[in-house]
Amino acid sequence: ALNEKTLSARQAKLGADHLDTLSSMVDLANSYRAVGQYDKALALDEKTLVARQVKLGADHPDTLSSMSNLASSYSDLGQHDKALALKEKTLSARQAKLGADHPETLSSMNDLAISYIFLRQYDKALALIPAWQRAVERLRQLPELAQEQRQSLFASYSDAYQQWGRLHALLKKELEGFDLSDLSKARTLMDTLKGQSAMRSLPAAMQSKVQALQGDVSTQQKILEQLLNDRNASAERLLAQQKVIDTVKLQYLQLQSSLKSQYPKYARLSDLQPSSAALAPKLLNAQDVFISYLVDQAGQAQVFILTQSGKVSWVDLGALPNLSSTVTASRELISPSTGDLVAQGRLVLLQKGGYAWVPPGENLPPGATLTAAGTNAAAARALLQQYWHDKLIKPILPLAGGYSRWIISPDKDLALLPFDTLPDASPAAPVSTGGAQPLVQARNLTVVQSFAVYALLKEREAEYAKITRSKALFAMGNPVYGQGWTPTPNTSSTKRSLGPAWSTTDGDLLQSLRSNDARGQPTSFAGEQAFMRKAKWTNLPGTGVEVNAVSKVFAQKGGVDVMVGAQASEAQLLALNQSGKLRDYRYFLFSAHGYLANNPALSALVLSQVGNPAEHDGYITAEKWPLYDLRSDLTVLSACDTGVGKTQAGEGVMGLPYALFVAGNRNTLLTLWPVEDDATAEFMTTFFERLAKGMSQPQALADTKRAFKDSAKWSDPRYWAGFVLYGV
């Protein structure tokens, strides 16, 4: 309605062919398209194209956008022959006008391939994909892009990688489909790990030179962005800054070229090609199966299954509507965020599918209906477990059911789902009188961001196997958070933690923050930093018992260092890092509070909050971890929500899982929700006892979970299902 009114007003005020009037025509046509009024959109698109050709010329970028819009209208109306002809013309014109790597050119390539698919001209569609892929990868590597820009840019392309993977699978080219789809995952982590490997191959002086130029490019780009947002900045100033950026970029590219010619290993590592399913015979064992779930931003899901033989299978999983809400409901029903023993609320079926758990007193979402489980939390949990089994597990059992170790690469919010608890109804799985046992009963599960990350971590595994580390374990716990600290437990079942507490004097801070989430935490980066500085954390004496018990397990296995109380501090950890001593440990155990941030870079392990020097706040954030230098086989963050964070298209869960790999750690044991103090202490002791006996990490974790599941005291999944092993 507003677009119609705006167009009418602009036509009267500015004239039918004014550029702003034509922009309003485009806006209105897009609105018609969005509500399914394709005939009206088509009529406006045709009129706009003619007007822009006259006003701007046949090859103006805006004219080419109108050609693309008109082609989309033809496609919407099923007129694929007309759409195809126009899309071919648009692509040719954009390549000539904008260049092969321009985002609009890539969009045209993608659109044209889709038309080829509709017309079953599959060979032509497949022929476009390699050029499109090379261009996307070149675009991602522009040196002036900051990490956040790279992530945002790739988020817009990740669905296309999954789409092309699906096309290859449908055409029985499953291996190629697997490789393309894997490129849609964990791209920043992959870039960082490859970059680190290449950088470490250079002499220290050259490393410093590369890092300095990278920083210079990023700084100059930020200056340009500030000028672009300054209405008073002159065209001359903008042009001068662009020339500065071009000069620094050229210096960076020249340095890269020089280093690659001078250091062959650097050249090889810098240009390392993505891993392929063809490497499976070298990377997987006979009992391993690699399961790669993919979910596009519209909720369409698929899965690739890879075995040691190199055979790739594919299954279309259909839609996973309202994925985030349904995963959240499952987690809430296992471990209520309110701290209650049993979740309070109602399970509802959402209008477009999927579920939500609605707390008492809240209205149901529009169009939602109560499920048969209603307010019965146990029935609701069982209903959701069956839902996930039917959606994710049952379709792959004929292909993966015969393997004892499942290496799961989740996508989007599936990374936050406790797979261990899902029913395993395969013939090989044990069945109890209560029905199918959970997956953990017969399988060892690990999680990894992508097959490419898995391959790099396997390289790290081989590298670390050659290293002799002088000490077995470094354990840090029971930090001093405030008054009443004690080295021994005086309470039980304390959470680590549902979140920081607040004193009454903190109200002004919260009032001053413009945007807060449902937990009262600010969403802005600066606001959340201020929030963290004001947080009040409860002491966790049980964590001291935990680190001492684990240290005794390894007392005869090599050197063990334990730091508790005031020593469990950021300053102490940083001093050890600066001396290079953190490289000496095989295992790390950090037992403390965890902070789940709205901004992934601020998710943190919370160390002592008392007696810190001014330069340290006690938070070892995901932003800080990459500055640490580890060579560890395993880091255990025995804290709350350390495996949780915001998920982003093309990246997965950003935060601590990402940061610890970058720091040099190989495997990481993290948590999916707030964990109980005393239960976690016993869990970690049991887990490390199994490691000390020589069990592999996946086996030790699975055995510990089974022991808890079968115990009288800890059988509820809240006590054991939240621990997730990331890595190899």
XYZ file of C-alpha atoms in Angstrom:
728
model
C 0.000 0.000 0.000
C 2.783 2.430 0.835
C 4.723 1.568 -2.321
C 1.634 2.256 -4.448
C 1.105 5.602 -2.704
C 4.782 6.581 -3.063
C 4.835 5.772 -6.777
C 1.700 7.799 -7.420
C 3.100 10.793 -5.522
C 6.464 10.672 -7.295
C 4.826 10.416 -10.694
C 2.810 13.569 -9.917
C 5.701 15.485 -8.324
C 8.738 14.372 -10.376
C 7.372 12.947 -13.604
C 7.010 9.465 -15.032
C 10.661 9.074 -16.113
C 12.424 10.594 -13.094
C 15.001 8.200 -11.623
C 13.329 8.267 -8.208
C 9.999 7.446 -9.854
C 11.610 4.482 -11.595
C 13.056 3.316 -8.264
C 9.533 3.401 -6.809
C 8.324 1.286 -9.722
C 11.014 -1.281 -8.874
C 10.020 -1.255 -5.181
C 6.359 -1.742 -6.016
C 7.112 -4.577 -8.452
C 9.156 -6.325 -5.749
C 6.237 -5.988 -3.341
C 3.858 -7.472 -5.918
C 6.301 -10.370 -6.356
C 6.531 -10.917 -2.596
C 2.757 -11.299 -2.229
C 2.378 -13.475 -5.324
C 0.839 -10.875 -7.664
C 3.186 -11.877 -10.481
C 1.151 -10.390 -13.353
C 1.282 -6.932 -11.778
C 5.008 -7.320 -11.104
C 5.604 -8.341 -14.723
C 3.776 -5.308 -16.108
C 5.795 -2.907 -13.942
C 9.101 -4.665 -14.690
C 8.499 -4.367 -18.449
C 7.653 -0.673 -18.139
C 10.652 0.062 -15.873
C 13.094 -1.674 -18.214
C 11.970 0.364 -21.229
C 12.152 3.616 -19.235
C 15.630 2.897 -17.877
C 16.941 1.923 -21.309
C 15.825 5.325 -22.615
C 16.923 7.289 -19.557
C 20.172 5.551 -18.628
C 21.257 3.470 -21.614
C 21.175 -0.220 -22.418
C 24.230 -1.208 -20.344
C 23.739 0.917 -17.229
C 23.859 -1.222 -14.043
C 20.329 -0.123 -13.086
C 19.059 -1.082 -16.542
C 20.666 -4.493 -16.157
C 18.998 -4.868 -12.727
C 15.649 -4.209 -14.416
C 16.441 -6.892 -16.998
C 17.171 -9.302 -14.153
C 13.919 -8.377 -12.391
C 11.915 -8.923 -15.571
C 13.536 -12.329 -16.045
C 12.526 -13.224 -12.471
C 8.912 -12.274 -13.256
C 8.962 -14.527 -16.302
C 10.277 -17.362 -14.111
C 7.606 -16.725 -11.474
C 4.943 -17.106 -14.162
C 6.498 -20.301 -15.516
C 7.648 -18.638 -18.760
C 11.108 -20.200 -18.506
C 12.028 -19.826 -22.189
C 11.554 -16.051 -21.999
C 13.354 -15.937 -18.658
C 16.276 -17.951 -20.065
C 16.816 -15.643 -23.040
C 16.774 -12.552 -20.829
C 19.029 -14.093 -18.179
C 21.632 -15.052 -20.801
C 21.547 -11.489 -22.122
C 21.822 -10.005 -18.614
C 24.802 -12.182 -17.711
C 26.660 -11.290 -20.893
C 26.023 -7.581 -20.345
C 27.052 -7.659 -16.679
C 30.254 -9.543 -17.462
C 31.155 -6.865 -20.005
C 30.085 -3.894 -17.862
C 30.882 -4.969 -14.300
C 33.447 -7.764 -14.651
C 33.429 -11.496 -14.015
C 33.786 -11.225 -10.219
C 31.180 -8.539 -9.514
C 28.453 -9.692 -7.085
C 25.711 -8.818 -9.578
C 27.478 -10.883 -12.245
C 27.597 -13.821 -9.836
C 23.907 -13.340 -9.108
C 23.182 -13.524 -12.840
C 25.198 -16.731 -13.160
C 23.224 -18.243 -10.303
C 19.882 -17.145 -11.807
C 20.794 -18.497 -15.224
C 21.808 -21.882 -13.794
C 18.419 -22.116 -12.067
C 16.655 -21.524 -15.403
C 18.771 -24.234 -17.023
C 17.663 -26.592 -14.248
C 13.986 -25.765 -14.786
C 14.418 -26.511 -18.486
C 16.375 -29.701 -17.649
C 19.473 -28.416 -19.414
C 21.591 -29.843 -16.612
C 24.896 -29.890 -18.489
C 24.669 -26.134 -19.050
C 23.874 -25.558 -15.378
C 26.818 -27.691 -14.262
C 29.110 -25.860 -16.691
C 28.376 -22.521 -14.978
C 29.171 -23.681 -11.468
C 33.017 -23.874 -11.601
C 33.345 -20.296 -12.915
C 30.827 -19.079 -10.334
C 32.699 -20.871 -7.544
C 36.104 -19.494 -8.554
C 34.681 -15.974 -8.654
C 33.083 -16.297 -5.200
C 36.365 -17.536 -3.740
C 38.306 -14.666 -5.338
C 35.785 -12.201 -3.958
C 36.169 -13.643 -0.460
C 39.945 -13.235 -0.588
C 39.973 -9.483 -1.221
C 42.666 -8.244 1.195
C 40.690 -5.169 2.293
C 37.877 -7.256 3.792
C 37.765 -7.539 7.573
C 36.806 -10.897 9.073
C 33.247 -9.729 9.823
C 32.865 -8.547 6.220
C 34.122 -11.884 4.924
C 31.594 -13.702 7.085
C 28.722 -11.453 6.027
C 29.673 -11.745 2.365
C 29.858 -15.517 2.410
C 26.551 -15.828 4.278
C 24.881 -14.617 1.078
C 26.539 -17.393 -0.964
C 26.351 -20.381 1.406
C 22.859 -21.377 0.262
C 24.019 -21.461 -3.353
C 26.840 -23.885 -2.454
C 24.245 -26.136 -0.823
C 21.947 -25.755 -3.839
C 24.693 -26.857 -6.232
C 25.577 -29.725 -3.922
C 21.956 -30.853 -4.061
C 21.936 -30.600 -7.885
C 25.030 -32.800 -8.175
C 23.503 -35.353 -5.798
C 20.272 -35.461 -7.804
C 22.352 -36.108 -10.923
C 24.126 -39.008 -9.140
C 27.350 -37.033 -8.737
C 27.341 -37.421 -4.953
C 31.083 -36.983 -4.396
C 31.122 -33.636 -6.216
C 27.971 -32.668 -4.336
C 29.610 -33.471 -0.995
C 32.666 -31.360 -1.826
C 30.604 -28.354 -2.945
C 28.300 -28.541 0.067
C 31.222 -28.813 2.470
C 32.431 -25.455 1.158
C 29.300 -23.899 2.670
C 30.537 -24.580 6.218
C 33.029 -23.059 8.668
C 34.710 -20.861 6.088
C 36.297 -18.347 8.455
C 37.656 -21.143 10.648
C 39.093 -22.856 7.571
C 40.699 -19.634 6.359
C 42.182 -18.960 9.779
C 43.582 -22.459 10.251
C 45.128 -22.463 6.765
C 46.497 -18.967 7.292
C 48.065 -20.006 10.586
C 49.728 -23.036 9.027
C 51.159 -20.914 6.241
C 52.262 -18.146 8.612
C 54.092 -20.549 10.933
C 56.203 -21.715 8.010
C 57.726 -18.207 7.652
C 60.615 -16.706 9.642
C 59.436 -14.526 12.552
C 60.471 -11.280 10.829
C 58.401 -12.118 7.755
C 55.422 -13.073 9.901
C 55.531 -9.628 11.499
C 55.749 -7.959 8.096
C 52.698 -9.816 6.751
C 50.661 -9.076 9.873
C 51.598 -5.405 9.776
C 50.464 -5.036 6.161
C 47.236 -6.934 6.858
C 46.518 -4.548 9.705
C 47.329 -1.549 7.528
C 44.899 -2.654 4.809
C 42.133 -3.147 7.380
C 42.824 0.217 9.040
C 42.754 2.143 5.765
C 39.506 0.430 4.759
C 37.897 1.505 8.042
C 38.976 5.082 7.398
C 37.280 4.936 3.994
C 34.084 3.584 5.566
C 34.078 6.453 8.052
C 34.474 8.952 5.212
C 31.634 7.345 3.257
C 29.393 7.870 6.288
C 30.505 11.503 6.642
C 28.235 13.770 4.614
C 30.858 16.526 4.734
C 33.623 14.388 3.200
C 34.615 15.748 -0.212
C 34.911 13.677 -3.357
C 38.619 14.554 -3.456
C 39.144 13.202 0.081
C 37.325 9.979 -0.787
C 39.377 9.536 -3.953
C 42.620 10.184 -2.086
C 41.730 7.573 0.550
C 40.845 5.039 -2.130
C 44.272 5.605 -3.690
C 45.890 4.955 -0.283
C 43.982 1.666 -0.037
C 44.981 0.682 -3.571
C 48.641 1.387 -2.757
C 48.596 -0.675 0.456
C 46.741 -3.518 -1.278
C 49.350 -3.556 -4.038
C 52.129 -3.714 -1.440
C 50.379 -6.639 0.257
C 49.897 -8.536 -3.009
C 53.515 -7.913 -4.012
C 54.699 -9.194 -0.626
C 52.543 -12.311 -1.023
C 53.981 -12.959 -4.469
C 57.522 -12.497 -3.191
C 57.017 -14.801 -0.204
C 55.470 -17.538 -2.349
C 58.451 -17.478 -4.714
C 60.957 -17.338 -1.856
C 59.324 -19.911 0.466
C 57.823 -22.917 -1.411
C 56.210 -24.327 1.734
C 54.424 -21.018 2.333
C 53.186 -21.063 -1.259
C 51.882 -24.608 -0.871
C 50.122 -23.930 2.419
C 48.692 -20.579 1.275
C 47.126 -22.155 -1.804
C 45.961 -25.299 -0.020
C 42.974 -26.691 -1.870
C 39.765 -27.607 -0.026
C 39.559 -31.133 1.297
C 37.621 -33.668 -0.719
C 35.607 -36.769 0.049
C 38.272 -38.564 -2.000
C 40.541 -38.286 1.086
C 38.199 -40.450 3.180
C 40.367 -43.626 2.959
C 43.214 -41.705 4.637
C 41.136 -39.829 7.210
C 38.431 -42.243 8.365
C 38.617 -45.618 10.106
C 36.565 -48.670 9.197
C 33.981 -47.998 11.926
C 33.719 -44.265 11.187
C 30.927 -42.633 9.248
C 30.974 -38.907 8.468
C 27.477 -37.386 8.509
C 27.151 -33.902 7.051
C 23.816 -32.205 7.677
C 22.972 -29.117 5.629
C 20.113 -26.685 6.168
C 19.608 -23.654 3.951
C 18.183 -20.394 5.225
C 14.697 -21.390 4.056
C 14.859 -24.532 6.233
C 15.356 -27.109 3.451
C 17.576 -29.914 4.759
C 19.754 -32.596 3.204
C 22.500 -34.922 4.406
C 25.611 -36.476 2.860
C 27.025 -39.690 4.343
C 30.707 -40.540 3.770
C 32.490 -43.786 4.714
C 36.128 -44.920 4.702
C 35.707 -46.426 1.249
C 35.130 -42.941 -0.154
C 31.550 -43.756 -1.087
C 29.192 -40.814 -0.691
C 25.441 -41.221 -0.211
C 22.827 -38.486 -0.143
C 19.368 -38.125 1.382
C 16.900 -35.281 0.952
C 15.516 -34.596 4.442
C 12.813 -32.167 3.365
C 11.916 -29.081 5.377
C 12.897 -28.306 8.972
C 10.539 -25.377 9.599
C 11.211 -23.067 12.547
C 14.494 -24.874 13.192
C 15.802 -22.504 15.851
C 12.570 -22.556 17.863
C 12.299 -26.357 17.742
C 15.918 -26.866 18.843
C 15.414 -24.354 21.654
C 12.316 -26.242 22.819
C 14.257 -29.528 22.923
C 17.070 -27.990 24.949
C 14.625 -26.286 27.312
C 12.819 -29.549 28.015
C 16.082 -31.302 28.920
C 17.689 -28.503 30.926
C 15.287 -25.636 31.725
C 16.901 -22.210 31.447
C 14.880 -21.144 34.491
C 16.779 -23.590 36.711
C 13.645 -25.636 37.444
C 14.014 -29.395 37.651
C 11.085 -29.750 35.243
C 10.340 -27.291 32.461
C 7.197 -25.233 33.019
C 5.067 -24.328 30.012
C 3.272 -25.768 26.985
C 4.504 -27.442 23.816
C 2.845 -25.967 20.727
C 2.908 -26.795 17.037
C 3.718 -23.656 15.042
C 1.607 -22.552 12.103
C 4.229 -23.357 9.452
C 5.566 -26.452 11.218
C 8.090 -27.062 13.935
C 7.538 -26.503 17.642
C 7.930 -24.010 20.455
C 7.916 -24.337 24.245
C 5.837 -21.469 25.615
C 6.471 -20.459 29.263
C 3.522 -19.986 31.625
C 1.762 -16.661 31.225
C 2.959 -16.053 27.672
C 0.538 -15.942 24.749
C 0.803 -18.622 22.072
C 2.461 -17.515 18.819
C -0.095 -16.548 16.106
C -1.558 -19.657 14.484
C 0.082 -22.048 16.981
C -1.880 -24.971 18.408
C -1.372 -27.014 21.576
C 0.131 -30.467 21.072
C -1.176 -33.590 22.751
C 1.700 -33.287 25.253
C 0.338 -29.981 26.502
C 1.986 -29.013 29.785
C 3.441 -32.484 30.444
C 7.176 -31.848 30.094
C 8.103 -35.550 29.920
C 5.578 -36.200 27.151
C 6.688 -33.061 25.324
C 10.321 -34.149 25.478
C 9.440 -37.589 24.129
C 7.417 -36.025 21.311
C 10.337 -33.842 20.241
C 12.830 -36.690 20.528
C 10.660 -38.699 18.149
C 10.345 -35.689 15.835
C 14.124 -35.352 15.543
C 14.542 -39.096 15.123
C 12.067 -39.121 12.241
C 13.642 -36.054 10.636
C 17.371 -36.651 11.152
C 18.132 -40.219 12.243
C 15.631 -42.594 10.656
C 16.423 -41.473 7.046
C 20.143 -42.232 7.462
C 19.978 -45.498 9.424
C 20.074 -47.696 6.280
C 23.358 -45.967 5.370
C 24.963 -45.167 8.745
C 23.360 -47.710 11.079
C 26.180 -50.231 10.793
C 28.898 -47.864 12.052
C 29.809 -47.434 15.718
C 31.411 -43.992 15.480
C 29.376 -41.138 14.040
C 31.275 -37.969 13.172
C 28.524 -35.392 12.840
C 28.941 -32.119 10.991
C 25.805 -30.144 11.866
C 24.578 -26.957 10.225
C 22.928 -23.838 11.597
C 21.072 -24.514 14.895
C 21.473 -28.290 14.586
C 24.872 -27.636 16.207
C 22.977 -26.871 19.438
C 20.959 -30.113 19.445
C 22.021 -32.927 21.844
C 22.245 -35.745 19.276
C 23.246 -38.247 21.983
C 19.702 -38.256 23.348
C 17.899 -39.002 20.071
C 16.359 -42.482 19.704
C 18.381 -45.062 17.787
C 15.933 -47.462 16.152
C 18.397 -49.326 13.941
C 18.363 -53.152 14.089
C 21.858 -53.136 15.605
C 20.880 -50.820 18.459
C 19.853 -52.246 21.833
C 16.168 -51.920 22.686
C 14.837 -51.594 26.202
C 11.342 -52.150 27.510
C 10.793 -48.408 27.202
C 11.462 -48.385 23.477
C 14.503 -47.441 21.422
C 17.633 -46.541 23.357
C 19.340 -43.179 22.725
C 22.180 -42.950 20.220
C 24.777 -42.768 22.993
C 23.972 -46.336 24.043
C 25.691 -47.965 21.065
C 27.592 -45.167 19.317
C 30.465 -42.809 19.998
C 29.613 -39.325 18.713
C 31.899 -36.429 17.933
C 31.126 -33.117 16.265
C 33.170 -31.147 13.755
C 32.347 -28.034 11.769
C 33.078 -29.471 8.307
C 35.022 -32.214 6.562
C 37.647 -29.666 5.577
C 38.136 -28.720 9.243
C 38.256 -32.425 10.104
C 41.064 -32.928 7.573
C 43.086 -30.014 8.965
C 42.637 -31.278 12.518
C 43.816 -34.731 11.432
C 46.966 -33.030 10.131
C 47.290 -31.331 13.515
C 46.818 -34.737 15.191
C 49.721 -36.183 13.190
C 51.858 -33.123 13.928
C 51.188 -33.264 17.690
C 51.917 -36.995 17.799
C 55.555 -36.101 17.073
C 55.710 -33.599 19.930
C 56.998 -34.549 23.379
C 55.117 -32.521 25.964
C 56.617 -32.374 29.409
C 53.342 -32.320 31.338
C 50.096 -34.266 31.131
C 47.567 -31.862 32.635
C 46.936 -28.240 33.482
C 43.838 -27.747 35.652
C 42.404 -24.415 36.754
C 39.259 -24.010 38.828
C 37.383 -22.566 41.801
C 38.218 -18.940 40.955
C 37.511 -16.210 43.498
C 34.304 -14.494 42.397
C 33.477 -12.613 45.578
C 33.042 -12.767 49.328
C 32.590 -16.149 50.974
C 35.075 -18.009 48.766
C 36.008 -21.406 50.186
C 38.237 -24.224 48.919
C 35.614 -26.864 49.758
C 31.947 -27.283 48.761
C 29.264 -25.974 51.102
C 26.356 -26.226 48.657
C 25.292 -28.713 46.027
C 23.940 -28.474 42.499
C 25.076 -24.913 41.918
C 24.757 -23.896 38.282
C 27.872 -22.845 36.329
C 25.899 -20.604 35.644
C 22.459 -19.473 34.605
C 24.065 -16.080 34.198
C 25.559 -13.320 36.301
C 23.641 -11.855 39.201
C 23.078 -8.124 39.622
C 23.220 -5.743 42.527
C 20.553 -3.042 42.875
C 23.078 -0.379 41.876
C 23.349 -1.865 38.393
C 19.883 -0.694 37.368
C 21.132 2.568 35.895
C 23.492 0.679 33.596
C 20.698 -1.500 32.256
C 18.410 1.504 31.830
C 21.083 3.281 29.792
C 21.374 0.458 27.291
C 19.022 0.827 24.332
C 18.613 -2.799 23.313
C 18.503 -5.841 25.570
C 17.559 -9.453 24.924
C 15.103 -11.610 26.863
C 17.762 -12.314 29.503
C 18.329 -8.590 30.079
C 21.710 -8.718 28.363
C 22.547 -5.915 25.918
C 22.903 -6.736 22.247
C 25.460 -4.078 21.345
C 29.158 -4.963 21.643
C 30.088 -1.984 23.851
C 26.958 -2.409 25.949
C 27.691 -6.073 26.559
C 31.266 -5.300 27.573
C 29.935 -2.846 30.164
C 27.416 -5.452 31.285
C 30.187 -8.018 31.824
C 32.268 -5.603 33.904
C 29.321 -5.120 36.276
C 28.416 -8.810 36.583
C 28.412 -10.542 39.978
C 29.248 -14.251 39.922
C 28.639 -16.840 42.655
C 31.563 -18.868 43.967
C 31.828 -22.490 42.788
C 33.741 -24.444 45.458
C 32.767 -27.726 43.791
C 35.038 -26.866 40.894
C 38.002 -26.986 43.264
C 37.075 -30.539 44.218
C 36.781 -31.352 40.504
C 40.237 -30.118 39.444
C 41.907 -31.732 42.451
C 40.219 -35.085 41.777
C 41.178 -34.996 38.095
C 44.762 -34.015 38.924
C 45.086 -37.109 41.149
C 44.055 -39.279 38.203
C 47.073 -38.025 36.257
C 49.523 -37.800 39.150
C 51.340 -40.893 37.905
C 51.012 -40.027 34.206
C 53.410 -37.107 34.062
C 53.539 -33.539 35.284
C 50.357 -31.989 36.635
C 49.802 -28.336 37.528
C 46.723 -27.154 39.427
C 45.729 -23.561 40.033
C 42.751 -22.671 42.195
C 41.491 -19.644 44.081
C 43.336 -16.419 43.371
C 45.711 -18.293 41.050
C 42.796 -19.157 38.756
C 43.105 -15.807 37.060
C 43.515 -14.281 33.638
C 46.815 -12.673 34.653
C 48.239 -16.052 35.702
C 47.100 -17.736 32.494
C 48.474 -14.930 30.348
C 51.842 -15.062 32.123
C 52.104 -18.794 31.415
C 51.239 -18.156 27.789
C 53.815 -15.398 27.398
C 56.509 -17.670 28.840
C 55.562 -20.397 26.341
C 54.682 -22.846 29.116
C 51.118 -23.481 27.909
C 52.649 -25.387 25.014
C 53.895 -28.017 27.483
C 50.515 -29.568 28.374
C 48.639 -32.375 26.677
C 45.308 -31.755 28.433
C 43.652 -28.635 29.821
C 40.755 -28.531 32.275
C 39.122 -25.210 33.089
C 36.379 -25.550 35.684
C 34.542 -22.274 36.262
C 31.601 -20.144 35.195
C 30.896 -19.684 31.497
C 29.381 -16.583 29.926
C 27.174 -16.953 26.841
C 27.292 -13.636 24.992
C 25.001 -12.071 22.429
C 28.168 -11.069 20.575
C 30.056 -14.320 19.822
C 33.459 -12.698 20.329
C 32.539 -12.010 23.977
C 31.469 -15.544 24.979
C 33.936 -16.426 27.692
C 35.393 -18.590 30.404
C 35.029 -16.535 33.608
C 38.098 -16.623 35.870
C 38.718 -14.793 39.155
C 36.928 -11.464 39.462
C 38.704 -10.312 42.625
C 42.160 -8.727 42.737
C 42.609 -8.384 38.992
C 44.987 -5.702 37.693
C 43.316 -2.914 35.720
C 44.261 -4.413 32.343
C 42.506 -7.759 33.035
C 38.789 -8.349 33.575
C 38.967 -12.104 34.196
C 37.038 -13.029 31.041
C 38.899 -15.264 28.585
C 36.701 -14.446 25.626
C 36.495 -16.003 22.181
C 38.194 -12.820 21.013
C 41.140 -13.398 23.387
C 41.648 -17.174 23.000
C 43.309 -16.973 19.540
C 46.086 -14.915 21.164
C 47.027 -17.934 23.289
C 49.498 -20.520 22.003
C 48.395 -24.084 22.757
C 49.578 -27.464 21.513
C 47.004 -29.508 23.374
C 45.229 -32.722 22.444
C 42.179 -31.721 24.463
C 40.808 -28.679 26.235
C 37.836 -29.177 28.536
C 35.748 -26.134 29.381
C 33.815 -27.464 32.354
C 31.506 -24.470 32.446
C 28.054 -23.452 31.234
C 27.037 -22.927 27.610
C 30.612 -23.076 26.274
C 29.466 -24.961 23.166
C 26.644 -22.540 22.475
C 26.623 -19.320 20.506
C 25.028 -17.578 17.600
C 24.961 -19.598 14.419
C 25.712 -17.906 11.120
C 25.234 -19.088 7.560
C 28.545 -20.310 6.185
C 30.149 -20.439 9.632
C 28.112 -22.486 12.120
C 28.529 -21.706 15.823
C 30.831 -18.758 16.297
C 32.435 -18.311 19.701
C 34.489 -20.608 21.906
C 34.515 -23.759 19.691
C 35.982 -21.658 16.887
C 38.407 -19.727 19.083
C 40.035 -22.722 20.773
C 40.849 -24.417 17.474
C 42.492 -21.190 16.344
C 44.533 -21.121 19.574
C 46.129 -24.427 18.568
C 43.966 -26.871 20.492
C 43.039 -30.155 18.747
C 39.840 -31.368 20.452
C 37.497 -29.452 22.728
C 34.910 -30.710 25.227
C 32.161 -28.117 25.590
C 28.692 -27.800 27.093
C 25.316 -27.083 25.494
C 23.579 -25.689 28.600
C 24.151 -24.669 32.233
C 25.601 -27.660 34.062
C 25.313 -28.673 37.724
C 28.383 -28.181 39.915
C 28.457 -31.506 41.763
C 27.262 -33.622 38.819
C 29.872 -32.076 36.542
C 32.645 -32.675 39.070
C 31.836 -36.396 39.089
C 31.399 -36.472 35.301
C 34.820 -34.941 34.655
C 36.559 -37.207 37.129
C 34.995 -40.264 35.491
C 35.861 -39.002 32.001
C 39.511 -38.302 32.808
C 39.871 -41.665 34.592
C 38.954 -43.334 31.307
C 41.391 -41.154 29.372
C 44.156 -42.076 31.808
C 43.446 -45.762 31.137
C 44.193 -45.227 27.467
C 40.708 -44.853 26.015
C 40.283 -42.594 23.014
C 38.507 -39.329 23.731
C 35.252 -40.297 21.907
C 35.202 -43.673 23.660
C 35.921 -42.146 27.082
C 33.142 -39.595 26.634
C 30.610 -42.162 25.429
C 31.469 -44.562 28.271
C 31.080 -41.777 30.835
C 27.703 -40.810 29.421
C 26.536 -44.429 29.491
C 27.653 -44.790 33.097
C 25.695 -41.662 34.031
C 22.630 -42.723 32.037
C 22.559 -46.045 33.858
C 23.148 -44.609 37.347
C 20.367 -44.006 39.845
C 21.505 -40.470 40.665
C 22.550 -38.992 37.302
C 20.356 -40.758 34.746
C 18.499 -37.608 33.651
C 19.984 -36.312 30.341
C 20.449 -32.840 31.847
C 23.473 -34.235 33.715
C 25.285 -35.930 30.812
C 23.834 -35.051 27.382
C 25.121 -31.472 27.337
C 28.799 -32.436 26.943
C 29.886 -32.343 23.302
C 33.274 -33.294 21.875
C 34.380 -31.084 18.981
C 37.277 -32.306 16.853
C 38.712 -35.582 15.591
